[in-house]
PDB file of C-alpha atoms in Angstrom:
ATOM      1  CA  MET J   1       0.234  -0.141  -0.043  1.00 68.00           C
ATOM      2  CA  LYS J   2       3.231   2.394   0.788  1.00 79.00           C
ATOM      3  CA  ALA J   3       4.587   1.845  -2.671  1.00 78.00           C
ATOM      4  CA  ARG J   4       1.086   2.260  -4.395  1.00 82.00           C
ATOM      5  CA  PHE J   5       0.339   5.811  -2.423  1.00 86.00           C
ATOM      6  CA  ILE J   6       4.053   7.216  -2.870  1.00 88.00           C
ATOM      7  CA  PHE J   7       3.629   6.159  -6.760  1.00 86.00           C
ATOM      8  CA  TYR J   8       0.186   7.666  -7.066  1.00 89.00           C
ATOM      9  CA  SER J   9       1.279  10.769  -5.231  1.00 91.00           C
ATOM     10  CA  ILE J  10       4.747  11.161  -7.558  1.00 93.00           C
ATOM     11  CA  GLY J  11       2.210  10.313 -10.806  1.00 92.00           C
ATOM     12  CA  MET J  12       0.004  13.046  -9.669  1.00 92.00           C
ATOM     13  CA  ILE J  13       2.777  15.703  -9.168  1.00 95.00           C
ATOM     14  CA  LEU J  14       4.435  14.777 -12.844  1.00 96.00           C
ATOM     15  CA  LEU J  15       0.742  14.464 -14.750  1.00 94.00           C
ATOM     16  CA  THR J  16      -0.019  18.264 -13.507  1.00 96.00           C
ATOM     17  CA  LEU J  17       3.109  19.545 -14.157  1.00 97.00           C
ATOM     18  CA  GLY J  18       3.103  18.007 -17.702  1.00 97.00           C
ATOM     19  CA  VAL J  19      -0.595  19.311 -18.011  1.00 96.00           C
ATOM     20  CA  SER J  20       0.656  22.811 -16.917  1.00 97.00           C
ATOM     21  CA  LEU J  21       3.412  23.231 -19.364  1.00 97.00           C
ATOM     22  CA  ILE J  22       1.454  22.017 -22.176  1.00 97.00           C
ATOM     23  CA  ILE J  23      -1.149  24.774 -21.122  1.00 97.00           C
ATOM     24  CA  LYS J  24       1.314  27.329 -20.584  1.00 97.00           C
ATOM     25  CA  SER J  25       2.936  26.221 -24.483  1.00 97.00           C
ATOM     26  CA  GLN J  26      -0.146  28.377 -25.677  1.00 96.00           C
ATOM     27  CA  LEU J  27      -0.237  25.992 -28.484  1.00 97.00           C
ATOM     28  CA  GLY J  28      -3.228  24.411 -27.137  1.00 95.00           C
ATOM     29  CA  ALA J  29      -4.233  21.562 -24.482  1.00 94.00           C
ATOM     30  CA  SER J  30      -6.037  18.225 -24.614  1.00 91.00           C
ATOM     31  CA  ALA J  31      -9.585  18.269 -24.900  1.00 91.00           C
ATOM     32  CA  TRP J  32     -10.638  18.227 -21.166  1.00 93.00           C
ATOM     33  CA  ASP J  33      -7.708  21.079 -20.098  1.00 95.00           C
ATOM     34  CA  ALA J  34      -8.925  23.130 -22.873  1.00 96.00           C
ATOM     35  CA  LEU J  35     -12.382  23.682 -21.927  1.00 96.00           C
ATOM     36  CA  ALA J  36     -11.210  23.960 -18.286  1.00 97.00           C
ATOM     37  CA  VAL J  37      -8.940  26.679 -19.363  1.00 97.00           C
ATOM     38  CA  GLY J  38     -12.034  28.481 -21.217  1.00 96.00           C
ATOM     39  CA  GLN J  39     -14.283  28.227 -18.416  1.00 97.00           C
ATOM     40  CA  SER J  40     -11.626  29.835 -15.817  1.00 97.00           C
ATOM     41  CA  ASN J  41     -11.318  32.614 -18.768  1.00 95.00           C
ATOM     42  CA  LEU J  42     -15.066  32.976 -18.960  1.00 95.00           C
ATOM     43  CA  PHE J  43     -15.782  32.810 -15.002  1.00 95.00           C
ATOM     44  CA  HIS J  44     -12.969  34.193 -13.567  1.00 95.00           C
ATOM     45  CA  MET J  45     -12.125  30.979 -11.527  1.00 96.00           C
ATOM     46  CA  THR J  46      -9.013  29.259 -11.148  1.00 97.00           C
ATOM     47  CA  VAL J  47      -8.068  26.261 -13.951  1.00 97.00           C
ATOM     48  CA  GLY J  48      -7.729  23.761 -10.893  1.00 96.00           C
ATOM     49  CA  THR J  49     -11.200  25.133  -9.771  1.00 97.00           C
ATOM     50  CA  CYS J  50     -12.837  24.105 -13.436  1.00 97.00           C
ATOM     51  CA  VAL J  51     -11.056  20.818 -13.465  1.00 95.00           C
ATOM     52  CA  PHE J  52     -12.438  19.978 -10.031  1.00 95.00           C
ATOM     53  CA  ILE J  53     -16.314  21.681 -11.118  1.00 95.00           C
ATOM     54  CA  ASN J  54     -15.758  19.164 -14.252  1.00 95.00           C
ATOM     55  CA  GLY J  55     -14.761  15.924 -12.688  1.00 92.00           C
ATOM     56  CA  SER J  56     -17.344  16.287  -9.971  1.00 92.00           C
ATOM     57  CA  VAL J  57     -20.220  16.489 -12.557  1.00 93.00           C
ATOM     58  CA  LEU J  58     -18.830  13.585 -14.473  1.00 92.00           C
ATOM     59  CA  ILE J  59     -18.668  11.489 -11.275  1.00 92.00           C
ATOM     60  CA  PHE J  60     -22.333  11.916 -11.186  1.00 92.00           C
ATOM     61  CA  LEU J  61     -23.018  11.623 -15.060  1.00 91.00           C
ATOM     62  CA  ASN J  62     -20.417   8.566 -14.532  1.00 89.00           C
ATOM     63  CA  ALA J  63     -22.803   7.124 -12.064  1.00 90.00           C
ATOM     64  CA  PHE J  64     -25.797   7.608 -13.512  1.00 90.00           C
ATOM     65  CA  LEU J  65     -24.531   5.995 -17.022  1.00 89.00           C
ATOM     66  CA  MET J  66     -23.466   2.929 -15.149  1.00 87.00           C
ATOM     67  CA  ARG J  67     -26.063   2.689 -13.142  1.00 86.00           C
ATOM     68  CA  ARG J  68     -23.794   2.651  -9.753  1.00 87.00           C
ATOM     69  CA  ARG J  69     -23.123   4.718  -6.923  1.00 87.00           C
ATOM     70  CA  PRO J  70     -21.063   8.053  -7.586  1.00 85.00           C
ATOM     71  CA  GLN J  71     -17.178   7.138  -6.478  1.00 81.00           C
ATOM     72  CA  ILE J  72     -16.500   9.528  -4.023  1.00 80.00           C
ATOM     73  CA  LEU J  73     -12.757   8.698  -3.928  1.00 80.00           C
ATOM     74  CA  ALA J  74     -12.419   9.693  -7.205  1.00 81.00           C
ATOM     75  CA  ALA J  75     -13.639  13.316  -6.176  1.00 84.00           C
ATOM     76  CA  LEU J  76     -10.421  13.474  -3.673  1.00 85.00           C
ATOM     77  CA  SER J  77      -8.175  12.700  -7.018  1.00 86.00           C
ATOM     78  CA  ILE J  78     -10.032  15.281  -8.684  1.00 90.00           C
ATOM     79  CA  LEU J  79      -9.546  17.742  -5.926  1.00 92.00           C
ATOM     80  CA  VAL J  80      -5.878  17.077  -5.454  1.00 91.00           C
ATOM     81  CA  ILE J  81      -5.163  17.185  -9.158  1.00 93.00           C
ATOM     82  CA  GLY J  82      -6.885  20.748  -9.222  1.00 95.00           C
ATOM     83  CA  MET J  83      -4.843  22.192  -6.647  1.00 96.00           C
ATOM     84  CA  LEU J  84      -1.398  21.012  -7.868  1.00 97.00           C
ATOM     85  CA  ILE J  85      -2.710  22.211 -11.574  1.00 97.00           C
ATOM     86  CA  ASP J  86      -3.075  25.548  -9.811  1.00 97.00           C
ATOM     87  CA  PHE J  87       0.309  25.821  -7.880  1.00 98.00           C
ATOM     88  CA  TRP J  88       2.261  24.946 -10.677  1.00 97.00           C
ATOM     89  CA  LEU J  89       0.058  27.488 -13.137  1.00 97.00           C
ATOM     90  CA  LEU J  90      -0.440  30.550 -10.610  1.00 96.00           C
ATOM     91  CA  ILE J  91       3.018  29.306  -8.202  1.00 96.00           C
ATOM     92  CA  ALA J  92       5.280  27.322  -9.461  1.00 95.00           C
ATOM     93  CA  LEU J  93       5.261  28.447 -13.298  1.00 96.00           C
ATOM     94  CA  GLU J  94       3.995  32.181 -13.228  1.00 93.00           C
ATOM     95  CA  HIS J  95       6.388  33.823 -14.979  1.00 94.00           C
ATOM     96  CA  LEU J  96       6.666  31.336 -17.676  1.00 94.00           C
ATOM     97  CA  VAL J  97       5.202  32.970 -20.736  1.00 93.00           C
ATOM     98  CA  PRO J  98       6.546  31.562 -23.901  1.00 94.00           C
ATOM     99  CA  THR J  99       6.756  34.195 -26.961  1.00 92.00           C
ATOM    100  CA  ALA J 100       8.953  32.316 -29.304  1.00 95.00           C
ATOM    101  CA  LEU J 101       7.219  29.597 -31.070  1.00 96.00           C
ATOM    102  CA  LEU J 102      10.180  27.297 -30.813  1.00 97.00           C
ATOM    103  CA  TRP J 103      10.251  27.759 -27.602  1.00 96.00           C
ATOM    104  CA  LYS J 104       6.888  27.045 -27.338  1.00 97.00           C
ATOM    105  CA  TRP J 105       6.707  23.980 -29.235  1.00 97.00           C
ATOM    106  CA  LEU J 106       9.698  22.900 -26.855  1.00 97.00           C
ATOM    107  CA  ILE J 107       7.457  23.437 -23.802  1.00 97.00           C
ATOM    108  CA  LEU J 108       4.265  21.424 -25.553  1.00 97.00           C
ATOM    109  CA  LEU J 109       6.522  18.406 -26.137  1.00 97.00           C
ATOM    110  CA  ILE J 110       8.175  18.651 -22.493  1.00 97.00           C
ATOM    111  CA  GLY J 111       4.860  18.853 -21.330  1.00 97.00           C
ATOM    112  CA  ILE J 112       3.403  16.038 -23.584  1.00 95.00           C
ATOM    113  CA  ILE J 113       6.763  13.389 -22.218  1.00 96.00           C
ATOM    114  CA  ILE J 114       5.808  14.823 -18.433  1.00 96.00           C
ATOM    115  CA  THR J 115       2.420  14.130 -18.530  1.00 93.00           C
ATOM    116  CA  GLY J 116       2.902  10.511 -19.994  1.00 90.00           C
ATOM    117  CA  ILE J 117       5.317   9.631 -17.204  1.00 94.00           C
ATOM    118  CA  GLY J 118       2.670  10.973 -14.662  1.00 91.00           C
ATOM    119  CA  VAL J 119      -0.035   9.125 -16.255  1.00 86.00           C
ATOM    120  CA  SER J 120       1.885   5.773 -16.004  1.00 87.00           C
ATOM    121  CA  ILE J 121       3.333   6.317 -12.694  1.00 89.00           C
ATOM    122  CA  TYR J 122      -0.110   6.943 -10.963  1.00 85.00           C
ATOM    123  CA  LEU J 123      -2.036   4.539 -13.017  1.00 80.00           C
ATOM    124  CA  GLN J 124       0.507   1.538 -11.132  1.00 82.00           C
ATOM    125  CA  ALA J 125      -1.454   2.712  -7.626  1.00 79.00           C
ATOM    126  CA  LYS J 126      -4.480   1.479  -8.894  1.00 76.00           C
ATOM    127  CA  PHE J 127      -6.648   4.318  -7.172  1.00 78.00           C
ATOM    128  CA  PRO J 128     -10.068   5.344  -8.666  1.00 72.00           C
ATOM    129  CA  ALA J 129      -9.678   6.229 -11.948  1.00 73.00           C
ATOM    130  CA  SER J 130     -10.163  10.248 -12.843  1.00 79.00           C
ATOM    131  CA  PRO J 131     -13.646  11.087 -13.900  1.00 86.00           C
ATOM    132  CA  MET J 132     -12.689  11.924 -17.263  1.00 82.00           C
ATOM    133  CA  ASP J 133     -10.923   8.518 -18.026  1.00 77.00           C
ATOM    134  CA  THR J 134     -14.115   6.822 -16.284  1.00 82.00           C
ATOM    135  CA  LEU J 135     -16.410   8.626 -18.825  1.00 85.00           C
ATOM    136  CA  MET J 136     -14.779   6.375 -21.448  1.00 80.00           C
ATOM    137  CA  VAL J 137     -15.535   3.298 -19.264  1.00 78.00           C
ATOM    138  CA  ALA J 138     -19.399   4.421 -18.620  1.00 86.00           C
ATOM    139  CA  ILE J 139     -20.388   4.818 -22.483  1.00 86.00           C
ATOM    140  CA  GLN J 140     -18.997   1.606 -23.160  1.00 82.00           C
ATOM    141  CA  SER J 141     -20.809  -0.074 -20.274  1.00 82.00           C
ATOM    142  CA  ARG J 142     -24.260   2.040 -21.143  1.00 85.00           C
ATOM    143  CA  PHE J 143     -24.708   1.837 -24.977  1.00 85.00           C
ATOM    144  CA  GLY J 144     -22.450  -1.049 -25.622  1.00 82.00           C
ATOM    145  CA  PHE J 145     -19.657   0.527 -27.629  1.00 79.00           C
ATOM    146  CA  ASN J 146     -16.123  -0.448 -27.852  1.00 76.00           C
ATOM    147  CA  LEU J 147     -13.538   0.794 -25.997  1.00 64.00           C
ATOM    148  CA  ARG J 148     -12.020   3.252 -29.070  1.00 71.00           C
ATOM    149  CA  ASN J 149     -15.523   4.310 -29.936  1.00 78.00           C
ATOM    150  CA  SER J 150     -16.590   5.198 -26.441  1.00 80.00           C
ATOM    151  CA  ARG J 151     -12.586   7.205 -26.011  1.00 77.00           C
ATOM    152  CA  ILE J 152     -13.924   8.935 -29.228  1.00 80.00           C
ATOM    153  CA  LEU J 153     -16.942   9.875 -28.150  1.00 86.00           C
ATOM    154  CA  SER J 154     -16.011  10.988 -24.421  1.00 86.00           C
ATOM    155  CA  GLU J 155     -12.948  12.828 -26.163  1.00 85.00           C
ATOM    156  CA  SER J 156     -15.711  14.637 -28.865  1.00 87.00           C
ATOM    157  CA  PHE J 157     -17.888  15.753 -26.159  1.00 90.00           C
ATOM    158  CA  ALA J 158     -15.041  17.411 -24.503  1.00 91.00           C
ATOM    159  CA  LEU J 159     -13.921  18.881 -27.626  1.00 91.00           C
ATOM    160  CA  LEU J 160     -17.300  20.316 -28.569  1.00 93.00           C
ATOM    161  CA  LEU J 161     -17.628  21.657 -24.766  1.00 95.00           C
ATOM    162  CA  ALA J 162     -14.533  23.429 -24.998  1.00 94.00           C
ATOM    163  CA  ILE J 163     -15.300  25.167 -28.653  1.00 94.00           C
ATOM    164  CA  LEU J 164     -18.108  26.239 -27.158  1.00 95.00           C
ATOM    165  CA  PHE J 165     -16.456  27.733 -24.225  1.00 95.00           C
ATOM    166  CA  LYS J 166     -13.847  29.490 -25.704  1.00 93.00           C
ATOM    167  CA  GLY J 167     -11.251  26.748 -24.785  1.00 94.00           C
ATOM    168  CA  ALA J 168      -7.712  26.541 -25.251  1.00 92.00           C
ATOM    169  CA  ILE J 169      -7.884  24.564 -28.792  1.00 94.00           C
ATOM    170  CA  GLY J 170      -4.869  24.839 -31.090  1.00 95.00           C
ATOM    171  CA  ILE J 171      -2.713  22.514 -33.145  1.00 95.00           C
ATOM    172  CA  GLY J 172      -1.091  21.546 -29.636  1.00 94.00           C
ATOM    173  CA  THR J 173      -4.549  19.872 -29.442  1.00 93.00           C
ATOM    174  CA  ILE J 174      -4.162  17.560 -31.892  1.00 91.00           C
ATOM    175  CA  VAL J 175      -0.363  16.851 -31.360  1.00 93.00           C
ATOM    176  CA  VAL J 176      -1.502  16.048 -27.358  1.00 90.00           C
ATOM    177  CA  THR J 177      -4.144  13.867 -28.381  1.00 85.00           C
ATOM    178  CA  LEU J 178      -2.222  11.360 -31.048  1.00 84.00           C
ATOM    179  CA  SER J 179       0.840  11.480 -28.862  1.00 88.00           C
ATOM    180  CA  LEU J 180       0.276  11.202 -25.206  1.00 85.00           C
ATOM    181  CA  GLY J 181      -0.938   7.098 -25.757  1.00 79.00           C
ATOM    182  CA  PHE J 182       2.135   6.696 -27.646  1.00 85.00           C
ATOM    183  CA  VAL J 183       3.827   8.145 -24.750  1.00 89.00           C
ATOM    184  CA  VAL J 184       1.853   6.003 -21.951  1.00 83.00           C
ATOM    185  CA  GLN J 185       1.989   2.807 -23.840  1.00 84.00           C
ATOM    186  CA  PHE J 186       5.734   3.050 -23.532  1.00 89.00           C
ATOM    187  CA  PHE J 187       6.440   4.069 -19.785  1.00 90.00           C
ATOM    188  CA  PHE J 188       3.403   2.122 -18.641  1.00 84.00           C
ATOM    189  CA  PRO J 189       5.534  -1.230 -18.423  1.00 87.00           C
ATOM    190  CA  LYS J 190       8.594   0.200 -17.482  1.00 88.00           C
ATOM    191  CA  PHE J 191       7.158   1.551 -14.297  1.00 88.00           C
ATOM    192  CA  GLN J 192       4.480  -1.570 -13.827  1.00 85.00           C
ATOM    193  CA  GLN J 193       8.075  -3.716 -13.263  1.00 87.00           C
ATOM    194  CA  LEU J 194       9.675  -1.113 -11.280  1.00 84.00           C
ATOM    195  CA  LEU J 195       6.447  -1.219  -9.164  1.00 80.00           C
ATOM    196  CA  GLU J 196       6.698  -5.009  -8.937  1.00 79.00           C
ATOM    197  CA  GLN J 197      10.655  -5.246  -8.377  1.00 78.00           C
ATOM    198  CA  TRP J 198      10.028  -2.634  -5.493  1.00 75.00           C
ATOM    199  CA  GLN J 199       6.922  -4.904  -3.987  1.00 69.00           C
ATOM    200  CA  ASP J 200       9.391  -8.279  -4.208  1.00 66.00           C
ATOM    201  CA  VAL J 201      12.203  -6.142  -2.321  1.00 66.00           C
ATOM    202  CA  LYS J 202       9.520  -5.313   0.743  1.00 61.00           C
ATOM    203  CA  HIS J 203       8.519  -8.842   0.916  1.00 58.00           C
TER     204      HIS J 203
END
């Protein structure tokens, strides 16, 4: 349990750092994060607050779709994610405002890699997934679609909302969408093996 919690904590820190760097690149964020940025600008709230609100709404939407009770522990995860995103954007990376296009692309790519590493680490803990990820499973469960089509539907839903709220949609949105899965796929087995080795040593 201790190893899983450590992996979860490190993964969350890196995940939110990566997301914040992607937002800071000003080239466009992933659909859900782009939505939060748009809501932040529109309603004058922090991005992290918007992430938490969206996640909380999705917890109940997922519960309705899956005909289950809401996952309260998922609310804790999304609260931590929201707070960490605000820490990175408003404190640690406050003065990071890239102007040169090359610098923006560099920040975007670093952000994607760090986000992928963070996801690969935090998934090892097997704690409740973020409501955004659970929506894909909820759609599959309710409507019988395969995971690929369910993922497309959930991301399309987020993208539509991001457009409606004038979110941070750009070329970076496409790059993140197409590349993040490959980064996670590359790093996930490496951290899975690391966790297994750690647990073997502990035993």
